[in-house]
Coordinates of C-alpha atoms in Angstrom, one line a residue:
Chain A
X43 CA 115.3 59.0 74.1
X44 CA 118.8 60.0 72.5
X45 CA 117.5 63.2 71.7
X46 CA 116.8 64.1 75.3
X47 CA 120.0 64.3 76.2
X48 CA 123.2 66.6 74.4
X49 CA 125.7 63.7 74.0
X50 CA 128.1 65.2 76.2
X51 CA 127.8 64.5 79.9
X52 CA 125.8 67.5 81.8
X53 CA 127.9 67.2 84.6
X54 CA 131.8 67.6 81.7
X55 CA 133.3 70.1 83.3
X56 CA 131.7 71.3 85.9
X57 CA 132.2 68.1 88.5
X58 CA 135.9 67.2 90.1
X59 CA 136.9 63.6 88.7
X60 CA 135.0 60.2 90.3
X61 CA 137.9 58.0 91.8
X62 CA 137.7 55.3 93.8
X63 CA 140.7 53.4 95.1
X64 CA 142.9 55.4 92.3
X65 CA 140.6 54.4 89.3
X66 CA 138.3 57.1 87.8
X67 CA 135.0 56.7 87.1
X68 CA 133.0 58.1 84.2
X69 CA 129.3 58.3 86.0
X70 CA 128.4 58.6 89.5
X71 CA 125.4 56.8 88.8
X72 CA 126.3 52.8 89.3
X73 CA 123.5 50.6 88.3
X74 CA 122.2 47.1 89.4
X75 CA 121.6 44.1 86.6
X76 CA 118.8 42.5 88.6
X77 CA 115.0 42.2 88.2
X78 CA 114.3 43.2 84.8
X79 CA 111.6 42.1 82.6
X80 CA 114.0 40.8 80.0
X81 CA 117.6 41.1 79.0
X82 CA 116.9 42.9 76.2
X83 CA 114.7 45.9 78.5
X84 CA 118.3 45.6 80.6
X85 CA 120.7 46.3 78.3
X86 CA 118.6 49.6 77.2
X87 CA 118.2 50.6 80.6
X88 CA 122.0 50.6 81.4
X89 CA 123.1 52.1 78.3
X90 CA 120.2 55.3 78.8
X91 CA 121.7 55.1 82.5
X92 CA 125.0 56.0 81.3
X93 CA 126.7 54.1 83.9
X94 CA 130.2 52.4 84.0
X95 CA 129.9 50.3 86.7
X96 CA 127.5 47.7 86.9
X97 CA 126.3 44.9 89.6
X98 CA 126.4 41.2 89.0
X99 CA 125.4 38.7 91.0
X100 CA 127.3 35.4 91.5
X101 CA 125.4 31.9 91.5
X102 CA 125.6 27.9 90.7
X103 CA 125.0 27.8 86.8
X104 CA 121.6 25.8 86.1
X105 CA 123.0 22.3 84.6
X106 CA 119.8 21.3 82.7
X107 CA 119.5 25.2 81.0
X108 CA 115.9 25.2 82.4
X109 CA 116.4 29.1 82.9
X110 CA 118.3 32.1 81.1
X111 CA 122.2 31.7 80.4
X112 CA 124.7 34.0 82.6
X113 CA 124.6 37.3 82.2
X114 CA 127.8 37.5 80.2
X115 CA 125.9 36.7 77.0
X116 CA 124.4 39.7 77.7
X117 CA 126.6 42.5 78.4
X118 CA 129.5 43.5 76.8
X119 CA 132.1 43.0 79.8
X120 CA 134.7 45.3 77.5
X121 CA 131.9 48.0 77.8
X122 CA 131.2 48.3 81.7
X123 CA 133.1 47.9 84.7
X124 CA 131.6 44.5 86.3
X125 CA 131.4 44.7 90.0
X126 CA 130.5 41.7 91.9
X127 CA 128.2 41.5 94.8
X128 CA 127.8 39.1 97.7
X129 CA 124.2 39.3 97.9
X130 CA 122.6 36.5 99.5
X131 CA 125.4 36.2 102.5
X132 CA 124.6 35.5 105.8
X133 CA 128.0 34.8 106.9
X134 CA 131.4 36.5 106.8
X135 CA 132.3 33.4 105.4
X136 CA 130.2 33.1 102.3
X137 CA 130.6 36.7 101.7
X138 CA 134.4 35.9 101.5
X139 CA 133.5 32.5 99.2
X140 CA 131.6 34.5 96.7
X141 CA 133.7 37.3 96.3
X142 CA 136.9 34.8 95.6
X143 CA 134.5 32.9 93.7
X144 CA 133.7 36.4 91.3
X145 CA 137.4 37.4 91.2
X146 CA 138.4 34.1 89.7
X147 CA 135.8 34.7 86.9
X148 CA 139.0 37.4 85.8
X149 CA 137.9 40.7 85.6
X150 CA 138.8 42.4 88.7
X151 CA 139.6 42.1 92.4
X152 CA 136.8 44.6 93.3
X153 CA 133.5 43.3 95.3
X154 CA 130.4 45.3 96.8
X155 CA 130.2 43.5 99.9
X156 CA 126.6 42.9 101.2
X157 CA 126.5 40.2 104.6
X158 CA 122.6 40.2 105.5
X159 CA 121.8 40.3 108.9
X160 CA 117.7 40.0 108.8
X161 CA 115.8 38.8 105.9
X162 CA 113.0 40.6 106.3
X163 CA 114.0 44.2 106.4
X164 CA 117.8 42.6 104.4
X165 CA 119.6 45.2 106.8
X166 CA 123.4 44.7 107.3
X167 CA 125.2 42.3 109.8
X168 CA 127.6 44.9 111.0
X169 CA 129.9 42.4 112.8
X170 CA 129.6 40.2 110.0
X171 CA 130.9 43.3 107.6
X172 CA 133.8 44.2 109.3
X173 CA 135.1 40.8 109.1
X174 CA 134.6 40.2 105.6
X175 CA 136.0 43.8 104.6
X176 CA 139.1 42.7 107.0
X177 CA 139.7 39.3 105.1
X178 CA 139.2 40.5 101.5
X179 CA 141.3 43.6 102.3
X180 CA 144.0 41.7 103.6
X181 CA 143.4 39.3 100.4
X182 CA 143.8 41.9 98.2
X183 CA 140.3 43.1 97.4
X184 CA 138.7 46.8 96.5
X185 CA 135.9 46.0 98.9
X186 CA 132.3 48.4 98.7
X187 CA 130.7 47.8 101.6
X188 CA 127.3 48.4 101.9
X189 CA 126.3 49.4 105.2
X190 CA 124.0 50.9 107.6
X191 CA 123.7 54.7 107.7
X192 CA 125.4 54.5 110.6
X193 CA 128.0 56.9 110.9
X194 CA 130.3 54.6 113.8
X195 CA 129.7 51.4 111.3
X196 CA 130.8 53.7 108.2
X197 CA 134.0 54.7 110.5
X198 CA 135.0 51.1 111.3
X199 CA 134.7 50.1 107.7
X200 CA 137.0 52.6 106.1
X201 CA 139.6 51.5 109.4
X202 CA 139.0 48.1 108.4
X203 CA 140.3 48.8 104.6
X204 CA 137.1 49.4 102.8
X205 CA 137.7 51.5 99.8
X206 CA 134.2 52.5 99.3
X207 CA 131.6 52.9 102.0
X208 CA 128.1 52.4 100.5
X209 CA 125.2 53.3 103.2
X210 CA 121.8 52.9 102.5
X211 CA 119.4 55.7 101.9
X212 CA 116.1 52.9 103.1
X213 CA 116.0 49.3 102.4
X214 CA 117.0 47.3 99.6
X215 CA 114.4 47.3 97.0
X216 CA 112.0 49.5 98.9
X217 CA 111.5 52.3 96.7
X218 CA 111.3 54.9 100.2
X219 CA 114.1 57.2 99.1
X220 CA 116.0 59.2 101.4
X221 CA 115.4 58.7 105.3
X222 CA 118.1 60.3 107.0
X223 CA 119.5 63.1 105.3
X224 CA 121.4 63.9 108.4
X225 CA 123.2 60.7 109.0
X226 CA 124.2 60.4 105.3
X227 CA 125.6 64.1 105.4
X228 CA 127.6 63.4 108.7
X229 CA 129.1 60.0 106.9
X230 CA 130.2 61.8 104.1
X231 CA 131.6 64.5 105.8
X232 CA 133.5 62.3 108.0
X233 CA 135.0 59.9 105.9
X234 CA 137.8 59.6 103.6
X235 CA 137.0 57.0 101.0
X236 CA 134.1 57.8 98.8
X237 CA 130.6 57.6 99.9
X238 CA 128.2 55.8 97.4
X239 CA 124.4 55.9 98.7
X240 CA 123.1 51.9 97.8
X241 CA 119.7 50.9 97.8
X242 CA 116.2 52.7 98.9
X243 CA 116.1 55.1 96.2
X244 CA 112.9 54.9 94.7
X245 CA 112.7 57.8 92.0
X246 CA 114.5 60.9 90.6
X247 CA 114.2 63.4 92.9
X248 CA 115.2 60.8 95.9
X249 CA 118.3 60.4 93.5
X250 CA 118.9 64.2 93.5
X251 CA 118.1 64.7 97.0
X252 CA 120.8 62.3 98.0
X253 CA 122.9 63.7 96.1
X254 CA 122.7 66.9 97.0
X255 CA 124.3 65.7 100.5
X256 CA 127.2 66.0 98.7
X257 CA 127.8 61.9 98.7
X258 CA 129.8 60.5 95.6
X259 CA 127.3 58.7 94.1
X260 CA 124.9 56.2 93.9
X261 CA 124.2 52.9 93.2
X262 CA 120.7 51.6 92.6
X263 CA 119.1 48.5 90.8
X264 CA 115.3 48.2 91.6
X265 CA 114.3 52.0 90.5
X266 CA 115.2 51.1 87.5
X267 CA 114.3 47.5 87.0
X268 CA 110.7 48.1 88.2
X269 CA 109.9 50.9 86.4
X270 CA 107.2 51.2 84.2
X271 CA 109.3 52.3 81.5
X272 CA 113.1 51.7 82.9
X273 CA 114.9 53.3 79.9
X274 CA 112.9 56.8 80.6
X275 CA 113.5 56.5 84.2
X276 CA 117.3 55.7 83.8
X277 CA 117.2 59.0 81.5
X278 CA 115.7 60.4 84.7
X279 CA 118.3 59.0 87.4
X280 CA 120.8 60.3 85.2
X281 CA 119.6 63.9 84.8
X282 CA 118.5 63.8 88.7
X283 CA 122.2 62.0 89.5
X284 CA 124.0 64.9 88.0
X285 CA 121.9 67.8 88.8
X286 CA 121.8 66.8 92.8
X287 CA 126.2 66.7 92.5
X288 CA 125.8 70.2 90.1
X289 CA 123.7 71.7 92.7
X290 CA 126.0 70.3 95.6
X291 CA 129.4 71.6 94.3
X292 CA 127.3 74.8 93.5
X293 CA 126.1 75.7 96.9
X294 CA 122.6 76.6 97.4
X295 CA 121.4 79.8 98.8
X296 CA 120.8 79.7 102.7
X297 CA 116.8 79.2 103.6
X298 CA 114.9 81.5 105.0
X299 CA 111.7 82.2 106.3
X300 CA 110.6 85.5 105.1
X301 CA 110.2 86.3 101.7
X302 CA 112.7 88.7 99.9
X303 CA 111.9 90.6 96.8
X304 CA 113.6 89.6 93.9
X305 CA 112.6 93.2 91.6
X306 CA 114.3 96.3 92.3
X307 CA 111.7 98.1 95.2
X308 CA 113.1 101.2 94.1
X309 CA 112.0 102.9 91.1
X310 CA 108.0 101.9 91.2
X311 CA 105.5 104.2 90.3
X312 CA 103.6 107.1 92.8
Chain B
X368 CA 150.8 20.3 61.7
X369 CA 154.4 21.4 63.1
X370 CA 152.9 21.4 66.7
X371 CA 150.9 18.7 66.8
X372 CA 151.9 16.4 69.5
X373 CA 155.0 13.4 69.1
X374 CA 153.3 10.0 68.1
X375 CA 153.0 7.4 71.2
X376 CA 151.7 3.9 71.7
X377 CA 149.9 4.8 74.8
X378 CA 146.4 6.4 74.6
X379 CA 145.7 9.5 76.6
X380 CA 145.2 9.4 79.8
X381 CA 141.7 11.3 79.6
X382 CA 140.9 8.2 77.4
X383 CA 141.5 5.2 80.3
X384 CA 138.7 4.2 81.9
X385 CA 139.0 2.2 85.0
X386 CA 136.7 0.1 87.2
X387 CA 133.1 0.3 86.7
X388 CA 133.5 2.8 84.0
X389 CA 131.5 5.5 86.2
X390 CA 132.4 7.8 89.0
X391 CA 129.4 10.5 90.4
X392 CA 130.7 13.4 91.3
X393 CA 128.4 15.9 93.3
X394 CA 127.9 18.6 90.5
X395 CA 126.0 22.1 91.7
X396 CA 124.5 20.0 94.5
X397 CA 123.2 16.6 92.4
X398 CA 125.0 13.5 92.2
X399 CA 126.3 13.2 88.1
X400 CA 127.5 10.3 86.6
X401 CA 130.7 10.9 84.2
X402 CA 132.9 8.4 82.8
X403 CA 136.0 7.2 85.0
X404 CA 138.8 9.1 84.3
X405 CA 137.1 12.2 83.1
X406 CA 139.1 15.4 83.8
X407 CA 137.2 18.8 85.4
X408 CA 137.8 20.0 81.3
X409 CA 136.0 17.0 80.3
X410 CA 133.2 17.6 82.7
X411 CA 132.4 21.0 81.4
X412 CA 132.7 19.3 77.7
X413 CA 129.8 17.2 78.3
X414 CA 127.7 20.0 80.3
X415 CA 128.7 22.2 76.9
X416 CA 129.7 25.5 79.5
X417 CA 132.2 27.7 78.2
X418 CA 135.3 27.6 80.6
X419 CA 135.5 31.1 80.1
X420 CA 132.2 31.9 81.1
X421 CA 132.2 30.3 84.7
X422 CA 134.2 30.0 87.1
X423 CA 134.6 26.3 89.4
X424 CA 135.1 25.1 92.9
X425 CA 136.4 21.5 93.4
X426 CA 136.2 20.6 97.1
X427 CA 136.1 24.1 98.2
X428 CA 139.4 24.8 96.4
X429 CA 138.4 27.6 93.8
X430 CA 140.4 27.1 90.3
X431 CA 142.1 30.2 89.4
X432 CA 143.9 29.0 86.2
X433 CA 141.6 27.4 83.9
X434 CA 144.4 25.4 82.2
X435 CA 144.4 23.0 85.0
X436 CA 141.1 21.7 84.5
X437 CA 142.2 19.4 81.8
X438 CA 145.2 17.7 84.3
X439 CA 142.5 17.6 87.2
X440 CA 141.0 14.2 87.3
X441 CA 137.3 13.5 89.1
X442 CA 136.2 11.3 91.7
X443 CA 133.6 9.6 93.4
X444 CA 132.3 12.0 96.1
X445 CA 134.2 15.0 95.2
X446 CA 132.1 18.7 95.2
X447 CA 131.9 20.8 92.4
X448 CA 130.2 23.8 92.2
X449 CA 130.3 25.4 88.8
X450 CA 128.7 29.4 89.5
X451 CA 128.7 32.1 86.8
X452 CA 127.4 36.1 87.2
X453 CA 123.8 36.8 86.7
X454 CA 121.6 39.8 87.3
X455 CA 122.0 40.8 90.7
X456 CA 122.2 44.5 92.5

């Protein structure tokens, strides 16, 4: 699959730097850890990705080694930028637990901050959010807050010290893509911080399309994971993840709905 | 050895054991019977976990330095949770 790609980024060049919170970022495409058919299929996946940042989940090491070791024996921490989630939170509180709970595993102070409001659709407890992003900001913490596509929710997020604001583009792990192209445009273009689409999207034209909205990037786990063949399609999220930012900074023609000649309609034979 | 420790007539104090000879601890949510006197370090010893590798909560007090696990002696009752990263979105 190496051959696929020059070894040089597309995107060298051509794209402004990826900074969050004053640290650059070599890829705008962030990738999830979870899911995989085995460690090994993981690891591949991640490295075709080309992504620097990478989700990890935080949870009560199995005593009687009855299931897989931590993560860690897995992935080179030196190699990727580990960011800790608090998937699994109900509660402002247990949000705040975990994420103290992953900075003292030394790496860094940053957390993507999820508090679940509903299990079934796993949507965001907005109220629940905002307090989290206040206590860990106050504590010290980068926090990425994945949200709603709600522009008002976005807005009190980045006032309430969020460094990243991650809206959804459709439900955690459901593979629908882009819903609301509109809200995720108005986000972006009202915001400050950097605006990192998490969860929904389901393949790579969902990735470029969402990019193209001119967001900073995006952040996705299942795509990959449940892929038939997750190395080829993180080789696809790549290409789609930089050719929907390319196509972005470059500005696409305005639509219309008449056709316009492309050849010369001068010059034709009698 | 220029650094080993001075000679003394007193064992360690990890080494003591005192009533019963156990104490059970609430590890990860199940009761776990360790030797009396056993220290946090001691703890992840016998569990074979790499302090390095996992980070632990003793009665909801998270412990930043990991030095202090060998000076923090267990009880009867306490709550550890001992949680590490895994694959997660």
């Amino acid at each position: 699959m190496t051959t696929l790609l020059s070894p040089a980024r597309p995107a060298e060049g051509l794209d402004t730097p990826f900074v969050i919170a004053g640290r650059e970022f070599r890829s705008r495409l962030l990738v999830g850890t979870g899911k995989y058919a085995s460690n090994d299929a993981m690891v591949r996946a991640i490295d075709a990705s080309g992504a620097e940042v990478v989700t990890v989940a935080v949870r009560r090491v199995n005593l009687d080694r009855t299931r897989d070791e931590g993560i860690l024996y897995h992935l080179d921490p030196s190699r990727f930028f580990l960011l800790a989630n608090t998937a699994g939170c109900y509660a402002a509180d247990d949000a705040v637990r975990y994420a103290r709970l992953a900075r003292a595993a030394g790496f860094n102070e940053w957390v993507k901050l999820e508090v679940i409001g509903d299990q079934e659709t796993l949507l965001p407890d907005t109220a629940g959010l905002l307090e989290a992003t206040r206590t860990l900001a106050a504590d010290g913490f980068k926090v990425m807050a994945y949200s709603n596509d709600d522009l008002v929710t976005a807005l009190r997020l980045e006032d309430a010290g969020a460094v990243a604001v991650m809206p959804l583009a459709s439900p955690i792990g459901s593979g629908l893509g882009l819903l609301n192209e509109f809200s995720i445009r108005t986000i972006k273009h009202r915001l400050s911080v950097p605006v990192i689409v998490d969860a929904g999207v389901g393949t790579a034209s969902d990735a470029c399309l969402t990019m193209e909205q001119g967001v900073d990037g995006i952040l996705m786990n299942t795509a990959l994971a449940a892929a038939s063949d997750p190395v080829r399609m993180a080789t696809a999220m790549r290409c789609a993840v930089d050719a929907g930012r390319l196509a972005y900074l470059a500005g696409r023609m305005p639509r219309r709905e008449v056709a316009v000649p492309s050849s010369p309609t001068e010059g034709l034979l009698e | 050895m220029p650094n080993a420790p001075p000679p003394t007539i007193f064992p360690a104090m990890s080494d003591i054991t005192v009533g019963s000879g156990t104490i059970t601890p609430v590890v990860n949510g199940e009761a776990r019977s360790v030797s009396a006197g056993s220290t946090m370090g001691d703890l992840l010893r016998t569990l074979a976990l790499d302090p390095q590798l996992v980070v632990v909560e003793h009665n909801r007090t998270i412990l930043r330095d990991r030095a202090q696990y060998d000076a923090l002696r267990l009880a009867t009752g306490d709550t550890i949770e001992i949680v590490h990263f895994v694959g997660g979105g």
